[in-house]
mmCIF file of C-alpha atoms in Angstrom:
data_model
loop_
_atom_site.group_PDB
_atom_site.id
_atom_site.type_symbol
_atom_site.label_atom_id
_atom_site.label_comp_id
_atom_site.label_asym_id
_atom_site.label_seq_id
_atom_site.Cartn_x
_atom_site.Cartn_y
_atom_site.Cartn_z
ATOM 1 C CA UNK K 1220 39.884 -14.582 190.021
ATOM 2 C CA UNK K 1221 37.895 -14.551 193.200
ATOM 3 C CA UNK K 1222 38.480 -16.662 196.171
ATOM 4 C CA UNK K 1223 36.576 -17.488 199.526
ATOM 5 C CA UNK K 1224 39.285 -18.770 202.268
ATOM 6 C CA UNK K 1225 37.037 -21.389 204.049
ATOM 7 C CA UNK K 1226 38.186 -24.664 202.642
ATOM 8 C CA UNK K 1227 34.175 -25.908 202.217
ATOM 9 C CA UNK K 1228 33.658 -22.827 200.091
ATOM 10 C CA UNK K 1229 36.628 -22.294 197.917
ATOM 11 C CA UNK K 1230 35.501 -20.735 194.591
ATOM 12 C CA UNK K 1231 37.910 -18.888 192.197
ATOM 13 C CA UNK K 1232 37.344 -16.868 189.447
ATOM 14 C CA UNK K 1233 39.639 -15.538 186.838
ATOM 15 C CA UNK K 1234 38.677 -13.354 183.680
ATOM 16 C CA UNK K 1235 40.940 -12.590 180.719
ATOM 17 C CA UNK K 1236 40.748 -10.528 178.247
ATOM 18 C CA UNK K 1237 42.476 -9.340 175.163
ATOM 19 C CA UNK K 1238 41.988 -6.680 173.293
ATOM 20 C CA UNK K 1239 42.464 -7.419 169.561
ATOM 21 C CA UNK K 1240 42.913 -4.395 166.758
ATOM 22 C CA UNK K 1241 40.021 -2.894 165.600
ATOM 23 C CA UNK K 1242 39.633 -4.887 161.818
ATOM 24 C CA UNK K 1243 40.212 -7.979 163.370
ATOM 25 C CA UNK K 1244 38.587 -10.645 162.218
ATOM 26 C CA UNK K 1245 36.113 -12.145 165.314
ATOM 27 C CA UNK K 1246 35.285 -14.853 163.067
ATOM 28 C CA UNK K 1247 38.921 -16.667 164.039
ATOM 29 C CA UNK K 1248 38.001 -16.593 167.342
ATOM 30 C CA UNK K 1249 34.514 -17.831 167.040
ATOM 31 C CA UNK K 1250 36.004 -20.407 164.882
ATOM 32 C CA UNK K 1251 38.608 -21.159 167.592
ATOM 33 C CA UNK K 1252 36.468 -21.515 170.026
ATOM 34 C CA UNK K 1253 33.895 -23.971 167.811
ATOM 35 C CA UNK K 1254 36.821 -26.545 167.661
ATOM 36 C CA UNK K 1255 38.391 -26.123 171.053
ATOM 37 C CA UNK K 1256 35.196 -24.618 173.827
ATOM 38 C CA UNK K 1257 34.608 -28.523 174.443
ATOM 39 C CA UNK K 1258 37.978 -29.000 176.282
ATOM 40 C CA UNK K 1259 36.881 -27.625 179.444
ATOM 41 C CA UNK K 1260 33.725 -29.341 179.372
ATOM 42 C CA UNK K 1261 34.490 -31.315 181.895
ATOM 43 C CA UNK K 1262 37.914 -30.002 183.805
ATOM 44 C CA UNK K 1263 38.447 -31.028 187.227
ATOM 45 C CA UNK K 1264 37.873 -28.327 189.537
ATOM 46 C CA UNK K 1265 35.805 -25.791 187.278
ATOM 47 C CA UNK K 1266 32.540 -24.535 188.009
ATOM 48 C CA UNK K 1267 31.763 -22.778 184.812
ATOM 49 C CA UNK K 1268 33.763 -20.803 182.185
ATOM 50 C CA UNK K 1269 31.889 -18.106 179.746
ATOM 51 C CA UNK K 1270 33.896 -17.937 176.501
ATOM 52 C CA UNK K 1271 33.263 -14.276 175.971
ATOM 53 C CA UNK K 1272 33.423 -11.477 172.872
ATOM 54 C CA UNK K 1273 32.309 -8.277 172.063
ATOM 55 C CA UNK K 1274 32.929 -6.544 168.747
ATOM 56 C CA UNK K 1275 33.989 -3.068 167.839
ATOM 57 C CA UNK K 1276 30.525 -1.146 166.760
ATOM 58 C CA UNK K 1277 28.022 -3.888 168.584
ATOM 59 C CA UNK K 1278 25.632 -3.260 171.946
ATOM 60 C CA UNK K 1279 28.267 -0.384 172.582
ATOM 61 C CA UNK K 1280 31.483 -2.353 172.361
ATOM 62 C CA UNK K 1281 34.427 0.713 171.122
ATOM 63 C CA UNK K 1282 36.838 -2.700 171.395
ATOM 64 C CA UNK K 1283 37.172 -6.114 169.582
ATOM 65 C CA UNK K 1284 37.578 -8.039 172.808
ATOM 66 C CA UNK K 1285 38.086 -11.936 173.715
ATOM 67 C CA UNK K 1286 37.121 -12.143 177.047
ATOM 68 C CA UNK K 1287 36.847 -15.385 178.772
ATOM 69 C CA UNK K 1288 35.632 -15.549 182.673
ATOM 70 C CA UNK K 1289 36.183 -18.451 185.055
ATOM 71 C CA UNK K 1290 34.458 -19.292 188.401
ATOM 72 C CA UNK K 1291 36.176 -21.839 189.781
ATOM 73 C CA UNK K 1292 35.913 -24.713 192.490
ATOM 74 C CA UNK K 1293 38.916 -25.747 193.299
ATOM 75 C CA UNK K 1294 42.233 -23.765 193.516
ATOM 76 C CA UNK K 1295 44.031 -26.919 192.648
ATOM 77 C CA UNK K 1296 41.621 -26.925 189.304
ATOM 78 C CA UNK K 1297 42.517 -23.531 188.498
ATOM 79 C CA UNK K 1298 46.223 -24.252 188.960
ATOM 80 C CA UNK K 1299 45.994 -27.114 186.889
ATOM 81 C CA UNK K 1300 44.922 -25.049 183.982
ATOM 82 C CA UNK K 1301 47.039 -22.194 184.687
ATOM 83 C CA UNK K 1302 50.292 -24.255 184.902
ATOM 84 C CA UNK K 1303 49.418 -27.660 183.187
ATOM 85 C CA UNK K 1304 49.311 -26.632 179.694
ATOM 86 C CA UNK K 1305 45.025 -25.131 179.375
ATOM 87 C CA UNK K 1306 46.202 -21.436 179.810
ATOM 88 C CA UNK K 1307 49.244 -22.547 177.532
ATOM 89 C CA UNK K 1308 46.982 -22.448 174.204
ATOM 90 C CA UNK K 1309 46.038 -18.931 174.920
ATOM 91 C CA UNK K 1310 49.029 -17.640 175.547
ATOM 92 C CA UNK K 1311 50.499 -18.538 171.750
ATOM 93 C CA UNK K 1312 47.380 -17.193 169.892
ATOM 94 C CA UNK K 1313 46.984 -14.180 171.905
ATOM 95 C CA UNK K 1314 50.318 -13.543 173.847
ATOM 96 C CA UNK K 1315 50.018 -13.284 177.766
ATOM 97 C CA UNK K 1316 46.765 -11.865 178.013
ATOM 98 C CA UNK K 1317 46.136 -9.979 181.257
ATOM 99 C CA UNK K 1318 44.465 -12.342 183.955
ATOM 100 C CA UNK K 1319 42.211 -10.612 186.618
ATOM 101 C CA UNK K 1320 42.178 -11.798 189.952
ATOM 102 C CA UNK K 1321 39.064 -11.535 192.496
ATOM 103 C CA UNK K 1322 37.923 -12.770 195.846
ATOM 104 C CA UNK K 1323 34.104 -13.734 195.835
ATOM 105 C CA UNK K 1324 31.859 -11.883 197.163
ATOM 106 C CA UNK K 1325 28.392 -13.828 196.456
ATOM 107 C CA UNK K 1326 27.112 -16.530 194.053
ATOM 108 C CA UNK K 1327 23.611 -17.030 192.866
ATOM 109 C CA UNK K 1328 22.091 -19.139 190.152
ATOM 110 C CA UNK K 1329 18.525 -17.755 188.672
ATOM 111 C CA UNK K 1330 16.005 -19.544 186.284
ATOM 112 C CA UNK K 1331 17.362 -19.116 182.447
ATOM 113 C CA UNK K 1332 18.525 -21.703 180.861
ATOM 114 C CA UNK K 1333 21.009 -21.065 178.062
ATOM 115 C CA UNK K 1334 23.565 -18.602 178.048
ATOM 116 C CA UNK K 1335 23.595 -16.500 175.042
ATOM 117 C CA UNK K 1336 24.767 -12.553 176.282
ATOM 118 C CA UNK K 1337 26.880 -11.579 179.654
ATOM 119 C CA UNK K 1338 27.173 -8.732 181.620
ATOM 120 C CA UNK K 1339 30.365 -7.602 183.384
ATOM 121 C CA UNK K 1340 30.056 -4.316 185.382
ATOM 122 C CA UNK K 1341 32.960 -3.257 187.269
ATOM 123 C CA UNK K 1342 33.669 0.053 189.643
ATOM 124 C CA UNK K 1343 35.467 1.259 192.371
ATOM 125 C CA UNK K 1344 34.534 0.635 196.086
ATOM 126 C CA UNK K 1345 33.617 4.003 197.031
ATOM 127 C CA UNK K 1346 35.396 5.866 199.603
ATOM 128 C CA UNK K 1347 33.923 7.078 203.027
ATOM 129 C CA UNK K 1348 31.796 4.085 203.293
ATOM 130 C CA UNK K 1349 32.227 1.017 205.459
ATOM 131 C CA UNK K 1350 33.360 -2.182 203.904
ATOM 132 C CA UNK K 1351 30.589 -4.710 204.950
ATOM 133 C CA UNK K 1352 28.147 -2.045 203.692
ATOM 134 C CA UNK K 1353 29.814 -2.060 200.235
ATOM 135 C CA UNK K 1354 29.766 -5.916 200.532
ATOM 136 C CA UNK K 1355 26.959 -6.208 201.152
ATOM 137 C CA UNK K 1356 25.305 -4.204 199.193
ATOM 138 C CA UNK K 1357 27.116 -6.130 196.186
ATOM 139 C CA UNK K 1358 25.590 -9.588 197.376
ATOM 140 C CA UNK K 1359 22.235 -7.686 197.253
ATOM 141 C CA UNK K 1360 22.935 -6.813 193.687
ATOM 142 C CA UNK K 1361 24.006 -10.426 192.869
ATOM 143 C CA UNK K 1362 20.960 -11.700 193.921
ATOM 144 C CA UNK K 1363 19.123 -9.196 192.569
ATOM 145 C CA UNK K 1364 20.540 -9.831 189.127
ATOM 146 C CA UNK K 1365 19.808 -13.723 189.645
ATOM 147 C CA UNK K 1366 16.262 -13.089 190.205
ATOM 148 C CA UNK K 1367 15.751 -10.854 186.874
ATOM 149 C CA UNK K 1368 13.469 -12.839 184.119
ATOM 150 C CA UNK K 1369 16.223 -14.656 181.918
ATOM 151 C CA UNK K 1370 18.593 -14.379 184.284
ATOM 152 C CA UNK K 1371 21.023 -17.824 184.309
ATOM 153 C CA UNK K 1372 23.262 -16.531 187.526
ATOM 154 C CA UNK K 1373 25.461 -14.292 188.741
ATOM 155 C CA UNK K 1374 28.760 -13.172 190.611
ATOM 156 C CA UNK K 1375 29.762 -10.486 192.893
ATOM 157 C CA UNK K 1376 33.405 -10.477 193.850
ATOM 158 C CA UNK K 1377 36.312 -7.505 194.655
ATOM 159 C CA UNK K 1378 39.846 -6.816 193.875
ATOM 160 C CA UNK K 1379 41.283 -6.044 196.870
ATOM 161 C CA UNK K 1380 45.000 -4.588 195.638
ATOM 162 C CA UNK K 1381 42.599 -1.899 193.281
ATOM 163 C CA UNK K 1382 39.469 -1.757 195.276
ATOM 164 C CA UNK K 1383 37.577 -2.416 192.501
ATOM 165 C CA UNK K 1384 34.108 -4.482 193.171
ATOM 166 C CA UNK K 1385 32.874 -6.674 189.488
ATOM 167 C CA UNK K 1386 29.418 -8.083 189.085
ATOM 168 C CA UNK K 1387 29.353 -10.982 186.246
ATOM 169 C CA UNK K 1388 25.731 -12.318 185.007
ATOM 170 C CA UNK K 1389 24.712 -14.599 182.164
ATOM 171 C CA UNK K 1390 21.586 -14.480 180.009
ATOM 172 C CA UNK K 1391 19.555 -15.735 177.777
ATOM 173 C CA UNK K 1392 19.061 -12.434 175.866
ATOM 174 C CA UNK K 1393 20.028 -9.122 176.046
ATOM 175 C CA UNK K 1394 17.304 -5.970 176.049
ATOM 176 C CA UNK K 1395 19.080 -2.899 174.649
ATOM 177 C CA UNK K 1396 16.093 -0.920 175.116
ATOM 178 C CA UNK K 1397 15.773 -1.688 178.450
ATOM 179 C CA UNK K 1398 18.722 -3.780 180.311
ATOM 180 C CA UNK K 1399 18.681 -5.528 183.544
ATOM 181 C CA UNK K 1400 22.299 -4.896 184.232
ATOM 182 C CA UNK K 1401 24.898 -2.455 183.838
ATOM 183 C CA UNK K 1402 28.140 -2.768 182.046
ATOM 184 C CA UNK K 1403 30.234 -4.211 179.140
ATOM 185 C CA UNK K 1404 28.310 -6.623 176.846
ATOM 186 C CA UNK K 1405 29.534 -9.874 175.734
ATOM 187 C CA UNK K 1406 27.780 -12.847 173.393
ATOM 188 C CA UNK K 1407 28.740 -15.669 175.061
ATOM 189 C CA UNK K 1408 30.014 -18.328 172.207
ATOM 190 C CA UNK K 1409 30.207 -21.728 174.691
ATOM 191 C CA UNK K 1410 29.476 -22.397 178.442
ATOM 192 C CA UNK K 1411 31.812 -25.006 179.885
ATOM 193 C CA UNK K 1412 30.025 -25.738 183.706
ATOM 194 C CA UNK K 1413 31.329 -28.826 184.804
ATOM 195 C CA UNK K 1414 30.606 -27.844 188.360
ATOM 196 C CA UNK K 1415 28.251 -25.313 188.052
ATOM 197 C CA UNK K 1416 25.909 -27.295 190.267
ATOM 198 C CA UNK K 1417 28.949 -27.470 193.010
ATOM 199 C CA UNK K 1418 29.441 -23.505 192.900
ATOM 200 C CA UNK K 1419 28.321 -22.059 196.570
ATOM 201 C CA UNK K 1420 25.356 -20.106 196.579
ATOM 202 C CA UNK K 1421 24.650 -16.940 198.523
ATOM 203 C CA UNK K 1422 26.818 -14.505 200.585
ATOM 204 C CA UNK K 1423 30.860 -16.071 200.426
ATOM 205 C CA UNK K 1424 31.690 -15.398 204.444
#
């Protein structure tokens, strides 16, 4: 989840993920996400959420994963889904999936326009350097990302109780040969962005 405190800019973003056994069969949740994506389509409060996999043996993936990431508006959106029965669903076809929290770093939207593959790169903030040079060298990255041919946008935020900075970018394809981005590869089944076009842009302080 990622945060900024200034009540103009509050954005929060959540990502979950479980990790399913390795013969699962990804077609249930592509299937479960064909009848039930739509729901968030337009939830009060949400700027966009990815509904994420990656399977065992595909662009690198060791895991079948489900993996859905949330950027959010509103705190009082994300609350509504957490404790108002949208997290709920999840919960009894999964169990309690881990939910990742993060403060926002930097938002920025770039010129694709569907999403098809996403990116999530995360890594520790290194030691022995300052802070605001780690942050902002991860804004930099965020809008360098953004800018990339294909690019739709992307996130830079930080877990503050790990140290752990994670860039998130969406795309409309994904170059194997020669990637853009860094990280763990997801196809991106739905995008819910009901307030996509409310999400702050640019450095989050």
């Amino acid at each position: 989840m990622c945060h900024s405190p200034s009540p103009a800019r509050n954005r929060t973003c959540r990502g979950v993920h479980a990790t399913l056994p390795a013969g699962y069969d990804m077609g249930i949740i592509r299937d479960r996400v064909a009848r039930r994506g739509h729901l968030l389509d337009d939830w009060g409060g949400l700027g966009l959420k990815a509904y994420l996999i990656r399977e065992r043996g595909l662009r690198g993936s060791p895991v079948n994963q489900y993996a859905p990431f949330y950027l959010w508006n509103t705190v009082d959106g994300m609350n509504s889904f957490l404790w108002g029965g949208g997290f709920q669903g999840v919960s009894d076809d999964f169990g309690r999936p881990s939910a990742r929290q993060w403060t926002g770093l930097a938002y920025e939207e770039g010129d694709g326009s569907q999403a098809r593959f996403a990116v999530r790169h995360r890594h520790p903030v290194p030691d022995g350097v300052l802070l605001a040079e780690s942050a902002e060298d991860a804004v930099g990255e965020a809008r360098r990302l953004a800018a990339e041919d294909g690019a739709l946008c992307a996130a830079a935020a930080v877990d503050t109780s790990r140290w752990e900075l994670v860039h998130f970018s969406l795309w409309e394809r994904w170059e194997q040969d020669a990637p853009k981005a860094d990280g763990e590869v997801f196809e991106v089944l739905h995008l819910s962005a009901p307030g996509r076009d409310r999400l702050p842009r640019g450095r989050q302080w």
